[in-house]
C-alpha cells in the first residue's frame, strides 16, 4: 500500500480543518463577504433581465392602458354632464320651491308658471317675453310676479307667448304702500331701470329699509304684493312731496321663471277720472 | 334675387332671435349690443346690388318691430334712417369694407337708439336727461356694437358668400 505524500496530506488536513471550521460557524463572516458580490451580480442580472422583458412586453400594456384611459375619460365626461344636469335641476327646484312659497303666501291668487324666453331688443324698453299666451288663458293686464316679488304686468298676448312690461320700465307706474309708515305713493320706473317713489307726502315718515308693497289703488295690481325696500330718501325743502329710491325685491337681470296671476282682472278706471271743465263759451 | 332676399330675411330673423334671447341680457351700463343692426351693417356691405341699404334696413326694422314693444313704426324709422345714411355713404365709397362697417355701426347705433328714445318720449311720455341717455345707454351700446362688429363681419360674411351668387354672375 502506497503511503500518501506529505503535501497531499497537508492539503487534506487543511481542507478537513476548513470544513470543520465552516461546520462550527467560524467561517460565516468570511463566507458572507465572499458571497455578497455574487448576490449583487445576480440581482443586477435579474433586474436587467426583467427590464428587457418589460420592454418587450410593453406595447400590449401601453395599448391596454390607453384603452382604459379612454374609457375612464369617457366615464368622467359622462359623470360631469350628469353633475351639471343635476346642479341645474337643483337650481330649478330651488326656484320652483321659492315660487311655491310665494304662491302659498298668497293663496287667494291663481298662478300660471311661465319661463322667460326673451327680452326686448331695445335698451329703452324694459320688457320680457314669456312662453305662455292666450292659449293658456293669459290676458293683457294680468300681474306677473317672481319668486321675490312683483315683476310687472302682461302687456300683449299672442297664442303661445306674451310680452310683459317690467315695473322698471320708464312708462311703468305702480300704486304702492310703504310699511310700516302706511303711506301711499306712486312707484315709477326709469330709463336706467331704477325705481323711484313719487308723491310721498312731506310729513310721512319713511325710512331706509321700509317695505314697499302694492296698494291695490287704481285697480291695476292686487294689493300686498312685495315690490322692494326703500334704499334712500330725498326731502327737499321747497318741494311739495318727498321722493325715495326703491331697491326692487326681484332680480330683473336674472329673471328666468315667473308666475302670472290669472284670476286678477285689472280695472280701467279712466272713465271715472273727472276731466277738467273748460271755460263757458 | 330670391336667394339674396331669402338670405337677408333669414339672417335678420336669426339675428332677432339672438338679440332677444341672448344679447339683450348682456349690459354695459344700461346699453346693449344690437345683433340686428350688426347683421344689417355687414349684409349691406356684401349685398347692395339687388336692393339698396335702406330697403334692407326696412326689412331689419320690420323684424325688430315684431320683437320690440317700441311704439309702432319707431324701429322702421330708426333703421330706415340708418339705411338712408348707409346708402348715401355707399354711393360715394365702396371700399374698404372694415372702415365702412364701423361707420355703419356707429351711425346706425346713434340713429336707431336716438329714434327709439325720441319715440318713447313722444308716445309714452318717457323723459330723461339727454346726457344720461347718451352716457348710460347710447355710447355703451355703440361700444358693444363696435366690439362685436368684427366677429359679425366674419360670420355674416360667410353667410353672404354662401347665399349670394358670385359677383361676376350679378353683372
Coordinates of C-alpha atoms in Angstrom, one line a residue:
Chain A
X1 CA 0.0 0.0 0.0
X2 CA 1.3 3.3 -1.1
X3 CA 1.5 5.9 1.6
X4 CA 0.1 9.5 0.9
X5 CA 2.7 12.1 0.1
X6 CA 3.2 14.9 2.6
X7 CA 1.8 17.7 0.5
X8 CA -1.4 15.8 -0.2
X9 CA -1.7 15.0 3.5
X10 CA -1.2 18.7 4.3
X11 CA -3.9 19.7 1.8
X12 CA -6.3 17.1 3.1
X13 CA -5.8 18.2 6.6
X14 CA -6.3 21.9 5.7
X15 CA -9.5 21.1 3.8
X16 CA -10.7 19.0 6.7
X17 CA -9.9 21.8 9.0
X18 CA -11.8 24.3 6.8
X19 CA -14.8 22.0 6.7
X20 CA -14.7 21.7 10.5
X21 CA -14.4 25.4 10.9
X22 CA -17.3 26.0 8.5
X23 CA -19.4 23.5 10.3
X24 CA -18.5 25.2 13.6
X25 CA -19.7 28.5 12.2
X26 CA -16.3 30.2 12.4
X27 CA -16.1 30.9 8.7
X28 CA -19.7 32.5 8.3
X29 CA -18.5 36.2 8.3
X30 CA -15.8 35.3 5.8
X31 CA -18.3 33.4 3.6
X32 CA -20.8 36.3 3.8
X33 CA -18.2 38.7 2.4
X34 CA -17.3 36.2 -0.3
X35 CA -21.0 35.6 -1.4
X36 CA -22.0 39.3 -1.3
X37 CA -20.5 40.2 -4.7
X38 CA -22.1 37.2 -6.2
X39 CA -25.5 38.2 -4.9
X40 CA -25.1 41.7 -6.2
X41 CA -24.2 40.4 -9.6
X42 CA -27.2 38.1 -9.6
X43 CA -29.5 40.9 -8.5
X44 CA -28.2 43.1 -11.3
X45 CA -28.7 40.3 -13.9
X46 CA -32.2 39.7 -12.7
X47 CA -33.1 43.4 -12.8
X48 CA -31.8 43.9 -16.3
X49 CA -33.4 40.8 -17.4
X50 CA -36.8 42.0 -16.1
X51 CA -36.3 45.4 -17.7
X52 CA -35.7 43.7 -21.1
X53 CA -38.7 41.5 -20.6
X54 CA -40.9 44.5 -19.7
X55 CA -39.6 46.4 -22.7
X56 CA -40.5 43.5 -25.0
X57 CA -44.0 43.2 -23.4
X58 CA -44.6 47.0 -23.3
X59 CA -46.7 47.5 -26.5
X60 CA -49.6 45.4 -25.2
X61 CA -49.5 47.1 -21.8
X62 CA -49.5 50.6 -23.2
X63 CA -52.4 49.8 -25.5
X64 CA -54.3 48.4 -22.6
X65 CA -53.6 51.5 -20.5
X66 CA -54.6 53.8 -23.3
X67 CA -57.9 51.9 -23.8
X68 CA -58.5 52.1 -20.1
X69 CA -57.7 55.8 -20.1
X70 CA -60.1 56.4 -22.9
X71 CA -62.8 54.5 -21.0
X72 CA -62.2 56.5 -17.8
X73 CA -62.1 59.8 -19.7
X74 CA -65.5 59.0 -21.3
X75 CA -66.8 58.0 -17.9
X76 CA -65.6 61.2 -16.3
X77 CA -67.2 63.3 -19.1
X78 CA -70.5 61.4 -18.7
X79 CA -70.4 62.0 -14.9
X80 CA -69.6 65.7 -15.4
X81 CA -72.5 66.0 -17.7
X82 CA -74.8 64.3 -15.2
X83 CA -73.5 66.5 -12.4
X84 CA -74.2 69.7 -14.5
X85 CA -77.7 68.5 -15.2
X86 CA -78.3 67.6 -11.6
X87 CA -76.9 71.0 -10.5
X88 CA -79.2 72.7 -13.0
X89 CA -82.2 70.7 -11.7
X90 CA -81.3 71.6 -8.1
X91 CA -81.3 75.3 -9.1
X92 CA -84.6 74.9 -10.9
X93 CA -86.0 73.0 -7.9
X94 CA -84.9 75.8 -5.5
X95 CA -86.5 78.4 -7.9
X96 CA -89.8 76.5 -8.1
X97 CA -89.7 76.0 -4.3
X98 CA -89.4 79.7 -3.9
X99 CA -92.3 80.3 -6.3
X100 CA -94.3 77.7 -4.4
X101 CA -93.6 79.6 -1.2
X102 CA -94.8 82.8 -2.8
X103 CA -98.0 81.0 -4.1
X104 CA -98.6 79.7 -0.6
X105 CA -98.2 83.1 0.9
X106 CA -101.0 84.4 -1.4
X107 CA -103.4 81.5 -1.7
X108 CA -106.2 83.8 -2.9
X109 CA -104.5 84.0 -6.3
X110 CA -104.3 81.5 -9.1
X111 CA -101.0 81.2 -10.9
X112 CA -99.6 80.1 -14.2
X113 CA -95.9 79.4 -14.3
X114 CA -94.0 80.8 -17.3
X115 CA -90.4 80.8 -18.5
X116 CA -88.7 83.9 -19.7
X117 CA -87.7 83.2 -23.3
X118 CA -86.6 86.7 -24.4
X119 CA -86.1 90.3 -23.7
X120 CA -86.9 93.4 -25.7
X121 CA -84.2 94.3 -28.2
X122 CA -84.2 97.9 -27.3
X123 CA -82.4 99.0 -24.1
X124 CA -85.1 101.7 -23.7
X125 CA -87.7 99.0 -23.3
X126 CA -87.8 97.0 -20.1
X127 CA -89.9 94.2 -21.3
X128 CA -89.6 90.4 -21.2
X129 CA -91.2 87.7 -23.4
X130 CA -92.7 84.6 -21.6
X131 CA -93.7 81.3 -23.0
X132 CA -97.4 81.3 -22.1
X133 CA -100.1 83.2 -24.1
X134 CA -103.8 83.4 -24.9
X135 CA -103.9 79.6 -25.4
X136 CA -103.1 79.4 -21.6
X137 CA -105.8 81.9 -20.8
X138 CA -103.3 84.7 -20.3
X139 CA -104.8 88.2 -20.9
X140 CA -103.3 91.7 -21.0
X141 CA -103.2 93.4 -17.7
X142 CA -102.5 90.3 -15.6
X143 CA -99.9 90.9 -12.9
X144 CA -96.6 88.9 -13.1
X145 CA -94.6 88.1 -10.0
X146 CA -91.2 86.4 -9.5
X147 CA -90.2 84.3 -6.5
X148 CA -89.1 87.5 -4.8
X149 CA -92.0 89.9 -5.6
X150 CA -93.8 91.9 -8.2
X151 CA -92.2 91.8 -11.6
X152 CA -94.6 93.5 -14.0
X153 CA -97.8 93.3 -16.0
X154 CA -98.8 91.4 -19.2
X155 CA -98.8 94.0 -22.0
X156 CA -99.5 92.0 -25.1
X157 CA -100.5 88.4 -25.8
X158 CA -100.3 86.0 -28.8
X159 CA -101.4 82.4 -28.7
X160 CA -98.2 80.8 -27.3
X161 CA -96.3 83.8 -25.8
X162 CA -96.9 87.1 -24.0
X163 CA -94.9 90.3 -23.5
X164 CA -94.6 91.6 -20.0
X165 CA -93.8 95.2 -19.1
X166 CA -91.5 95.2 -16.1
X167 CA -92.0 97.7 -13.3
X168 CA -88.6 99.1 -14.1
X169 CA -89.8 100.3 -17.5
X170 CA -89.8 104.1 -17.7
X171 CA -93.5 104.1 -18.6
X172 CA -94.5 101.8 -15.7
X173 CA -96.5 103.3 -12.8
X174 CA -97.5 101.2 -9.8
X175 CA -99.6 102.4 -6.8
X176 CA -97.7 101.2 -3.7
X177 CA -97.9 101.5 0.1
X178 CA -94.9 101.9 2.3
X179 CA -95.0 99.9 5.5
X180 CA -94.9 100.4 8.4
X181 CA -95.5 104.1 7.8
X182 CA -98.7 103.1 5.9
X183 CA -98.2 105.8 3.3
X184 CA -99.5 105.5 -0.3
X185 CA -97.2 106.6 -3.1
X186 CA -96.5 106.1 -6.8
X187 CA -93.7 103.9 -8.0
X188 CA -92.2 104.8 -11.4
X189 CA -89.5 103.2 -13.5
X190 CA -86.8 104.9 -15.4
X191 CA -84.5 104.6 -18.5
X192 CA -81.8 103.2 -16.3
X193 CA -84.1 100.7 -14.5
X194 CA -84.0 102.5 -11.2
X195 CA -87.3 102.6 -9.2
X196 CA -88.4 106.0 -7.9
X197 CA -91.0 106.6 -5.3
X198 CA -93.1 109.7 -6.0
X199 CA -96.0 111.6 -4.4
X200 CA -94.9 110.8 -0.9
X201 CA -96.3 113.5 1.5
X202 CA -93.7 115.6 3.2
X203 CA -95.0 114.7 6.7
X204 CA -94.8 111.0 6.0
X205 CA -92.0 109.3 8.0
X206 CA -90.4 106.8 5.7
X207 CA -87.0 105.3 6.4
X208 CA -84.4 103.3 4.6
X209 CA -85.3 99.6 4.8
X210 CA -89.1 100.2 4.9
X211 CA -91.0 97.7 2.8
X212 CA -92.9 98.7 -0.3
X213 CA -95.9 96.7 -1.3
X214 CA -98.7 97.2 -3.9
X215 CA -101.6 99.2 -2.5
X216 CA -104.3 98.0 -5.0
X217 CA -105.3 101.5 -5.7
X218 CA -106.1 102.2 -9.3
X219 CA -107.1 98.6 -9.9
X220 CA -104.0 97.7 -11.9
X221 CA -102.4 95.3 -9.4
X222 CA -103.7 93.3 -6.4
X223 CA -102.8 94.6 -3.0
X224 CA -100.0 93.4 -0.7
X225 CA -97.5 92.1 -3.4
X226 CA -94.0 92.8 -2.3
X227 CA -92.2 95.3 -4.5
X228 CA -89.0 96.1 -2.7
X229 CA -87.4 98.2 0.0
X230 CA -86.6 101.9 0.5
X231 CA -82.9 102.4 -0.5
X232 CA -82.7 106.1 0.1
X233 CA -84.9 109.1 0.7
X234 CA -84.8 112.7 -0.6
X235 CA -86.6 115.6 1.1
X236 CA -86.2 119.0 -0.5
X237 CA -87.3 122.0 1.5
X238 CA -89.2 123.7 -1.3
X239 CA -90.7 120.5 -2.8
X240 CA -94.4 119.5 -2.4
X241 CA -93.5 115.9 -2.0
X242 CA -90.6 113.8 -0.8
X243 CA -89.0 111.2 -3.0
X244 CA -87.3 107.9 -2.4
X245 CA -85.4 105.3 -4.4
X246 CA -86.6 101.7 -4.1
X247 CA -84.4 98.6 -4.3
X248 CA -86.6 96.0 -6.1
X249 CA -87.1 92.6 -4.5
X250 CA -87.0 91.0 -7.9
X251 CA -83.6 90.4 -9.5
X252 CA -84.6 91.6 -13.0
X253 CA -81.2 90.8 -14.5
X254 CA -81.6 87.1 -13.7
X255 CA -85.3 86.6 -14.3
X256 CA -85.9 83.1 -15.6
X257 CA -89.2 81.8 -14.3
X258 CA -92.2 84.0 -13.3
X259 CA -95.8 83.4 -12.2
X260 CA -98.8 85.1 -13.9
X261 CA -101.7 85.8 -11.6
X262 CA -104.5 84.6 -13.7
X263 CA -107.5 85.3 -11.5
X264 CA -106.9 89.0 -11.4
X265 CA -108.6 91.3 -13.9
X266 CA -107.3 94.9 -13.9
X267 CA -109.9 97.6 -13.7
X268 CA -109.8 100.5 -16.1
X269 CA -110.9 103.5 -14.0
X270 CA -110.1 106.0 -16.7
X271 CA -113.8 106.9 -17.4
X272 CA -114.2 107.6 -13.7
X273 CA -111.5 110.2 -13.6
X274 CA -113.0 113.6 -13.9
X275 CA -111.9 115.7 -16.9
X276 CA -111.3 119.4 -16.4
X277 CA -114.2 121.5 -17.5
X278 CA -113.3 124.2 -20.0
X279 CA -114.5 127.8 -19.8
X280 CA -118.0 128.5 -20.7
X281 CA -118.5 129.8 -24.3
Chain B
X1 CA -82.6 87.6 -56.5
X2 CA -84.7 85.2 -54.5
X3 CA -81.6 83.7 -52.8
X4 CA -80.4 87.2 -51.8
X5 CA -83.8 88.1 -50.4
X6 CA -84.3 84.9 -48.6
X7 CA -80.7 85.0 -47.2
X8 CA -81.2 88.5 -45.9
X9 CA -84.6 87.9 -44.3
X10 CA -83.4 84.6 -42.7
X11 CA -80.3 86.4 -41.4
X12 CA -82.3 89.2 -39.8
X13 CA -84.8 86.8 -38.2
X14 CA -81.9 84.8 -36.8
X15 CA -80.3 88.0 -35.5
X16 CA -83.6 89.0 -33.9
X17 CA -83.8 85.7 -32.1
X18 CA -80.1 86.0 -31.0
X19 CA -80.8 89.6 -29.8
X20 CA -83.9 88.8 -27.8
X21 CA -82.7 85.5 -26.3
X22 CA -79.1 86.4 -25.6
X23 CA -77.6 89.8 -26.3
X24 CA -80.3 91.8 -24.6
X25 CA -79.2 90.2 -21.3
X26 CA -75.6 91.4 -21.6
X27 CA -75.4 95.0 -20.4
X28 CA -72.7 97.6 -20.4
X29 CA -74.0 100.2 -18.0
X30 CA -77.5 100.3 -19.5
X31 CA -76.6 99.7 -23.1
X32 CA -76.9 96.5 -25.1
X33 CA -75.5 95.3 -28.4
X34 CA -77.8 95.2 -31.4
X35 CA -77.4 92.0 -33.3
X36 CA -80.0 93.0 -36.0
X37 CA -78.1 96.3 -36.6
X38 CA -74.8 94.4 -36.8
X39 CA -76.2 91.8 -39.2
X40 CA -77.7 94.5 -41.4
X41 CA -74.4 96.6 -41.4
X42 CA -72.4 93.6 -42.6
X43 CA -75.1 92.3 -45.0
X44 CA -75.3 95.6 -46.9
X45 CA -71.5 95.6 -47.4
X46 CA -71.9 92.4 -49.4
X47 CA -75.3 93.0 -50.9
X48 CA -76.4 96.4 -52.2
X49 CA -77.0 95.4 -55.8
X50 CA -80.4 93.7 -55.7
X51 CA -81.7 96.1 -53.0
X52 CA -80.3 99.4 -51.6
X53 CA -79.2 99.6 -47.9
X54 CA -82.3 101.4 -46.9
X55 CA -84.5 98.6 -48.2
X56 CA -82.6 96.0 -46.2
X57 CA -82.8 98.4 -43.2
X58 CA -86.6 98.4 -43.5
X59 CA -86.5 94.6 -43.5
X60 CA -84.3 94.6 -40.4
X61 CA -86.6 97.2 -38.8
X62 CA -89.6 95.1 -39.5
X63 CA -88.0 92.2 -37.7
X64 CA -87.3 94.4 -34.7
X65 CA -90.9 95.7 -34.9
X66 CA -92.1 92.2 -34.3
X67 CA -89.9 91.6 -31.2
X68 CA -90.0 95.1 -29.6
X69 CA -92.6 96.9 -27.7
X70 CA -91.4 100.2 -29.1
X71 CA -94.3 102.3 -30.5
X72 CA -95.4 101.1 -33.9
X73 CA -93.2 102.5 -36.7
X74 CA -90.3 103.6 -34.5
X75 CA -87.9 100.7 -35.3
X76 CA -88.8 101.1 -39.0
X77 CA -88.0 104.8 -38.8
X78 CA -84.7 104.3 -36.9
X79 CA -83.4 101.5 -39.1
X80 CA -84.7 103.3 -42.2
X81 CA -82.7 106.4 -41.3
X82 CA -79.6 104.3 -40.8
X83 CA -80.2 102.7 -44.2
X84 CA -80.5 106.1 -45.8
X85 CA -77.2 107.1 -44.2
X86 CA -75.6 103.9 -45.4
X87 CA -77.0 104.4 -48.9
X88 CA -75.5 107.9 -49.0
X89 CA -72.1 106.7 -47.9
X90 CA -72.0 103.7 -50.2
X91 CA -72.8 105.9 -53.2
X92 CA -69.5 107.7 -52.6
X93 CA -67.3 105.0 -51.0
X94 CA -67.5 101.2 -51.6
X95 CA -64.1 100.1 -50.3
X96 CA -62.5 99.3 -47.9
X97 CA -65.2 97.4 -46.1
X98 CA -63.9 97.4 -42.5
X99 CA -64.0 101.2 -42.0
X100 CA -67.4 101.3 -43.8
X101 CA -68.6 98.6 -41.3
X102 CA -67.6 100.7 -38.3
X103 CA -69.1 103.8 -39.9
X104 CA -72.5 102.0 -40.4
X105 CA -72.4 100.5 -36.9
X106 CA -71.6 103.9 -35.3
X107 CA -74.1 106.0 -37.2
X108 CA -76.7 103.2 -37.1
X109 CA -76.4 102.9 -33.3
X110 CA -76.9 106.6 -32.8
X111 CA -79.9 106.8 -35.2
X112 CA -81.6 103.6 -34.0
X113 CA -81.2 104.3 -30.3
X114 CA -81.9 108.0 -30.7
X115 CA -85.1 107.5 -32.6
X116 CA -86.1 104.8 -30.0
X117 CA -85.7 107.3 -27.2
X118 CA -87.4 110.1 -29.1
X119 CA -90.3 107.6 -29.8
X120 CA -90.7 106.7 -26.2
X121 CA -90.6 110.4 -25.3
X122 CA -93.2 111.3 -27.9
X123 CA -95.6 108.4 -27.5
X124 CA -95.1 107.2 -23.9
X125 CA -94.1 110.5 -22.2
X126 CA -90.8 109.0 -21.1
X127 CA -88.2 111.6 -20.2
X128 CA -84.6 111.5 -19.1
X129 CA -81.7 113.9 -19.4
X130 CA -80.0 113.6 -22.8
X131 CA -76.6 113.4 -21.1
X132 CA -77.8 110.4 -19.1
X133 CA -79.2 108.7 -22.1
X134 CA -76.0 109.3 -24.0
X135 CA -73.6 108.2 -21.3
X136 CA -75.6 105.3 -19.9
X137 CA -77.3 103.8 -22.9
X138 CA -76.3 105.0 -26.4
X139 CA -72.5 105.2 -26.0
X140 CA -72.2 101.9 -24.2
X141 CA -74.4 100.3 -26.9
X142 CA -72.1 101.8 -29.5
X143 CA -69.0 100.4 -27.8
X144 CA -70.6 96.9 -27.6
X145 CA -71.6 97.1 -31.2
X146 CA -68.1 98.1 -32.2
X147 CA -66.6 95.3 -30.3
X148 CA -68.9 92.8 -31.9
X149 CA -68.6 94.2 -35.4
X150 CA -65.6 92.1 -36.5
X151 CA -67.0 88.8 -35.2
X152 CA -70.3 89.6 -37.0
X153 CA -68.3 90.5 -40.1
X154 CA -66.7 87.1 -40.2
X155 CA -69.9 85.1 -39.5
X156 CA -72.3 87.1 -41.7
X157 CA -69.6 87.4 -44.4
X158 CA -69.5 83.6 -44.6
X159 CA -73.3 83.5 -44.8
X160 CA -73.3 86.1 -47.5
X161 CA -70.6 84.2 -49.5
X162 CA -72.8 81.1 -49.2
X163 CA -76.1 82.6 -50.1
X164 CA -75.3 85.4 -52.6
X165 CA -74.5 84.5 -56.2
X166 CA -70.9 85.1 -57.3
X167 CA -70.3 88.8 -58.3
X168 CA -69.4 88.1 -61.9
X169 CA -72.8 86.5 -62.4
X170 CA -74.6 89.5 -61.0
X171 CA -73.3 91.8 -63.6

